[in-house]
């Protein structure tokens, strides 16, 4: 391993202070502003038409963007992970400063005029029109005098970006209003996410009310004093919430937890309403019928009709299966209530589902998810996952020891290259077959703590790109998760669904690490939103493959692999209550599309969003809510906890389902027969992952599949006819 000891690039530093984070964000904006002012002052197409070229106008901007991305993403990252509230606040402020500056830049008429001249002179629009698929090919890029598809794509997107940011609007009232909306939406997004991150609500329960909840969960709960003496405080963070909904025997406890969780962030209710109204107004100002049309035209789906047809078709196909699954679960609930002497009103409720879904798997498949978790201690499971990626993609992961960290830290201090003591760092390299070059840095931050981002996600910290001198800049990427903490008695043990989540997020991390693009803008996971999940979703299949489960497992006490009979049982549960799971995803997707495709702005203003969210859920998922007990439809505000729709997945949540069409097709076609096929793994790395968003994603997909994608495998996997 001697050859993998000294990375050719320093790891990033996490030494920001509350003052430096804000100051650095301002400095980045000032530098870019100065550059743009200089370009506008020096390049005068009216005096010299040949002065405005890709090299003179866009090259300096993209090189500035490449360099600033190295610190900009980290400045905005502290808000999700820092243990220091002052740093989190400073990071939120920095993001706000950079977002507002981004809006200012995207609406600079003087810079747009220069880009417009370059775009028109290139003849790119006319050349694309002649291409039957309207795609930018290598040949087309060269014919317009541009060096690569990526440069042509950059010019086109940059030009269109200005148009979509209102510069096609006449100067004056309309354009000013559009700018105001953009700024307000940025502020709403930051406030909404901050409310979610900092949410610290909870409920006090007696031990009796928490009967059935695993002991290791109870051990981690805050103990009450005074009026809460003898009680435990349950938060709404995942490691408390999910085990309670899955295991608490008392239906009233589950009901209380479920309803309170839907209302844990009610400060966001008005922010959500304001966001969808402003988006609709902005889209109409630009001449679009609604926000969804504006968002989807540049995605793989292209039109709202394609999206709605796909979602509604899936709803029709899955509906009967969902009802059938509910009938079976109702029988289980009825029997359970009779055995325990509890009243049964003939309904199956939202707060019943995790409990009876789990009970059904335990009883009918003899699977105890806590027993399975004993085979997946987090440290050895992560090691096993990295081994899979090493074999498939030709990578080597080297965990950095405290001594390594000290040695390679630019400051000579080990603690300066991580944001918290829990963080694990790997240097990542190509193996011998791939040339033994450096790939990047991977960070794992796996356990919850106060103020930390509450879900599981991959964050790019520094993108990769080609530097002006022709050398490569390598990426740094972080997995931020919330798996249960180790205790004195046992390590952190992963339930199988957590193994899948970890593999999924690591999939994003690998996509980020192996990206090899010219520009930071298109690096790694910077693809269209309705494709970005496909690579990670495809990798989830490895968590359902017997040989891979075996290699990932290692009992935390005995070191034994998971027995074959247990693997067989586990795999037999893959599609248990699958219709209900996918109907839940459809609820999110159709709610997203409904609020973003109103027939008129007035219709949207009069919309009762909470009622819509809850009514749609009952209609689509077929599971009853508190309405069946006499409450009104606005009993909960689930949309106020739905960070995706404010954080970039607006009119895009359908992508979780539509990208499964691509991911299942790729897995069935290339990996189902042999999941550890290193030849296909490397081909996948180089044709799909490496390219990021540097070319049309459909081109990468078709090149890998050897044909156009098909939905056949997707429907087959769901047990539905295509």
mmCIF file of N, CA and C in Angstrom, residues 216-217 219 370 372-382 446-447 483-495 498 554-559:
data_model
loop_
_atom_site.group_PDB
_atom_site.id
_atom_site.type_symbol
_atom_site.label_atom_id
_atom_site.label_comp_id
_atom_site.label_asym_id
_atom_site.label_seq_id
_atom_site.Cartn_x
_atom_site.Cartn_y
_atom_site.Cartn_z
ATOM 1 N N UNK A 216 -32.263 -0.821 23.226
ATOM 2 C CA UNK A 216 -31.154 0.089 22.905
ATOM 3 C C UNK A 216 -31.660 1.469 22.472
ATOM 4 N N UNK A 217 -32.897 1.533 21.942
ATOM 5 C CA UNK A 217 -33.493 2.836 21.618
ATOM 6 C C UNK A 217 -33.864 3.544 22.924
ATOM 7 N N UNK A 219 -32.619 3.141 25.845
ATOM 8 C CA UNK A 219 -31.406 3.529 26.584
ATOM 9 C C UNK A 219 -30.865 4.879 26.113
ATOM 10 N N UNK A 370 -34.095 -7.051 14.089
ATOM 11 C CA UNK A 370 -33.023 -6.769 15.054
ATOM 12 C C UNK A 370 -31.994 -7.899 15.064
ATOM 13 N N UNK A 372 -31.289 -9.722 12.421
ATOM 14 C CA UNK A 372 -30.521 -9.533 11.182
ATOM 15 C C UNK A 372 -29.478 -8.430 11.367
ATOM 16 N N UNK A 373 -29.868 -7.368 12.092
ATOM 17 C CA UNK A 373 -28.954 -6.234 12.311
ATOM 18 C C UNK A 373 -27.667 -6.678 13.008
ATOM 19 N N UNK A 374 -27.744 -7.753 13.788
ATOM 20 C CA UNK A 374 -26.541 -8.219 14.506
ATOM 21 C C UNK A 374 -25.438 -8.655 13.533
ATOM 22 N N UNK A 375 -25.825 -8.964 12.305
ATOM 23 C CA UNK A 375 -24.833 -9.374 11.292
ATOM 24 C C UNK A 375 -24.255 -8.174 10.528
ATOM 25 N N UNK A 376 -24.782 -6.974 10.834
ATOM 26 C CA UNK A 376 -24.329 -5.805 10.080
ATOM 27 C C UNK A 376 -23.837 -4.676 10.991
ATOM 28 N N UNK A 377 -22.770 -4.940 11.781
ATOM 29 C CA UNK A 377 -22.171 -3.828 12.523
ATOM 30 C C UNK A 377 -21.614 -2.826 11.522
ATOM 31 N N UNK A 378 -21.773 -1.560 11.830
ATOM 32 C CA UNK A 378 -21.524 -0.529 10.811
ATOM 33 C C UNK A 378 -20.103 -0.541 10.250
ATOM 34 N N UNK A 379 -19.097 -0.767 11.104
ATOM 35 C CA UNK A 379 -17.708 -0.662 10.626
ATOM 36 C C UNK A 379 -17.379 -1.726 9.589
ATOM 37 N N UNK A 380 -17.712 -2.989 9.900
ATOM 38 C CA UNK A 380 -17.374 -4.051 8.940
ATOM 39 C C UNK A 380 -18.273 -3.972 7.702
ATOM 40 N N UNK A 381 -19.513 -3.462 7.884
ATOM 41 C CA UNK A 381 -20.424 -3.342 6.736
ATOM 42 C C UNK A 381 -19.906 -2.292 5.751
ATOM 43 N N UNK A 382 -19.454 -1.164 6.287
ATOM 44 C CA UNK A 382 -18.872 -0.126 5.421
ATOM 45 C C UNK A 382 -17.660 -0.701 4.688
ATOM 46 N N UNK A 446 -21.474 9.392 10.389
ATOM 47 C CA UNK A 446 -22.547 8.389 10.370
ATOM 48 C C UNK A 446 -23.599 8.472 11.478
ATOM 49 N N UNK A 447 -23.328 9.224 12.561
ATOM 50 C CA UNK A 447 -24.238 9.163 13.716
ATOM 51 C C UNK A 447 -24.873 10.521 14.032
ATOM 52 N N UNK A 483 -27.257 6.967 11.675
ATOM 53 C CA UNK A 483 -27.451 5.610 12.182
ATOM 54 C C UNK A 483 -27.217 5.609 13.697
ATOM 55 N N UNK A 484 -27.859 4.660 14.377
ATOM 56 C CA UNK A 484 -27.783 4.667 15.847
ATOM 57 C C UNK A 484 -26.332 4.619 16.308
ATOM 58 N N UNK A 485 -26.083 5.262 17.447
ATOM 59 C CA UNK A 485 -24.713 5.326 17.973
ATOM 60 C C UNK A 485 -24.342 4.002 18.624
ATOM 61 N N UNK A 486 -23.045 3.676 18.651
ATOM 62 C CA UNK A 486 -22.633 2.483 19.402
ATOM 63 C C UNK A 486 -22.862 2.719 20.904
ATOM 64 N N UNK A 487 -23.110 1.646 21.642
ATOM 65 C CA UNK A 487 -23.242 1.759 23.111
ATOM 66 C C UNK A 487 -22.090 0.973 23.736
ATOM 67 N N UNK A 488 -22.024 0.973 25.073
ATOM 68 C CA UNK A 488 -20.965 0.203 25.759
ATOM 69 C C UNK A 488 -21.121 -1.287 25.461
ATOM 70 N N UNK A 489 -22.395 -1.710 25.298
ATOM 71 C CA UNK A 489 -22.676 -3.141 25.115
ATOM 72 C C UNK A 489 -22.426 -3.615 23.683
ATOM 73 N N UNK A 490 -22.781 -2.765 22.707
ATOM 74 C CA UNK A 490 -22.640 -3.235 21.327
ATOM 75 C C UNK A 490 -22.369 -2.101 20.357
ATOM 76 N N UNK A 491 -21.795 -2.453 19.195
ATOM 77 C CA UNK A 491 -21.517 -1.420 18.184
ATOM 78 C C UNK A 491 -22.822 -0.955 17.532
ATOM 79 N N UNK A 492 -22.711 0.033 16.669
ATOM 80 C CA UNK A 492 -23.867 0.466 15.881
ATOM 81 C C UNK A 492 -24.210 -0.664 14.913
ATOM 82 N N UNK A 493 -25.456 -1.149 15.009
ATOM 83 C CA UNK A 493 -25.896 -2.263 14.150
ATOM 84 C C UNK A 493 -26.916 -1.740 13.143
ATOM 85 N N UNK A 494 -26.754 -2.135 11.884
ATOM 86 C CA UNK A 494 -27.638 -1.637 10.824
ATOM 87 C C UNK A 494 -28.749 -2.623 10.511
ATOM 88 N N UNK A 495 -29.993 -2.124 10.523
ATOM 89 C CA UNK A 495 -31.110 -2.926 10.016
ATOM 90 C C UNK A 495 -30.890 -3.056 8.502
ATOM 91 N N UNK A 498 -31.395 -0.026 6.526
ATOM 92 C CA UNK A 498 -30.316 0.950 6.706
ATOM 93 C C UNK A 498 -29.085 0.560 5.885
ATOM 94 N N UNK A 554 -21.144 -9.771 9.060
ATOM 95 C CA UNK A 554 -20.153 -10.274 10.021
ATOM 96 C C UNK A 554 -20.740 -10.054 11.410
ATOM 97 N N UNK A 555 -21.223 -11.134 12.034
ATOM 98 C CA UNK A 555 -21.914 -11.000 13.323
ATOM 99 C C UNK A 555 -21.026 -10.279 14.330
ATOM 100 N N UNK A 556 -21.641 -9.321 15.050
ATOM 101 C CA UNK A 556 -20.809 -8.462 15.902
ATOM 102 C C UNK A 556 -20.182 -9.203 17.072
ATOM 103 N N UNK A 557 -20.736 -10.394 17.413
ATOM 104 C CA UNK A 557 -20.131 -11.168 18.511
ATOM 105 C C UNK A 557 -19.257 -12.300 17.987
ATOM 106 N N UNK A 558 -19.801 -13.071 17.034
ATOM 107 C CA UNK A 558 -19.109 -14.295 16.599
ATOM 108 C C UNK A 558 -18.243 -14.097 15.351
ATOM 109 N N UNK A 559 -18.521 -13.017 14.607
ATOM 110 C CA UNK A 559 -17.780 -12.799 13.364
ATOM 111 C C UNK A 559 -18.289 -13.649 12.210
#
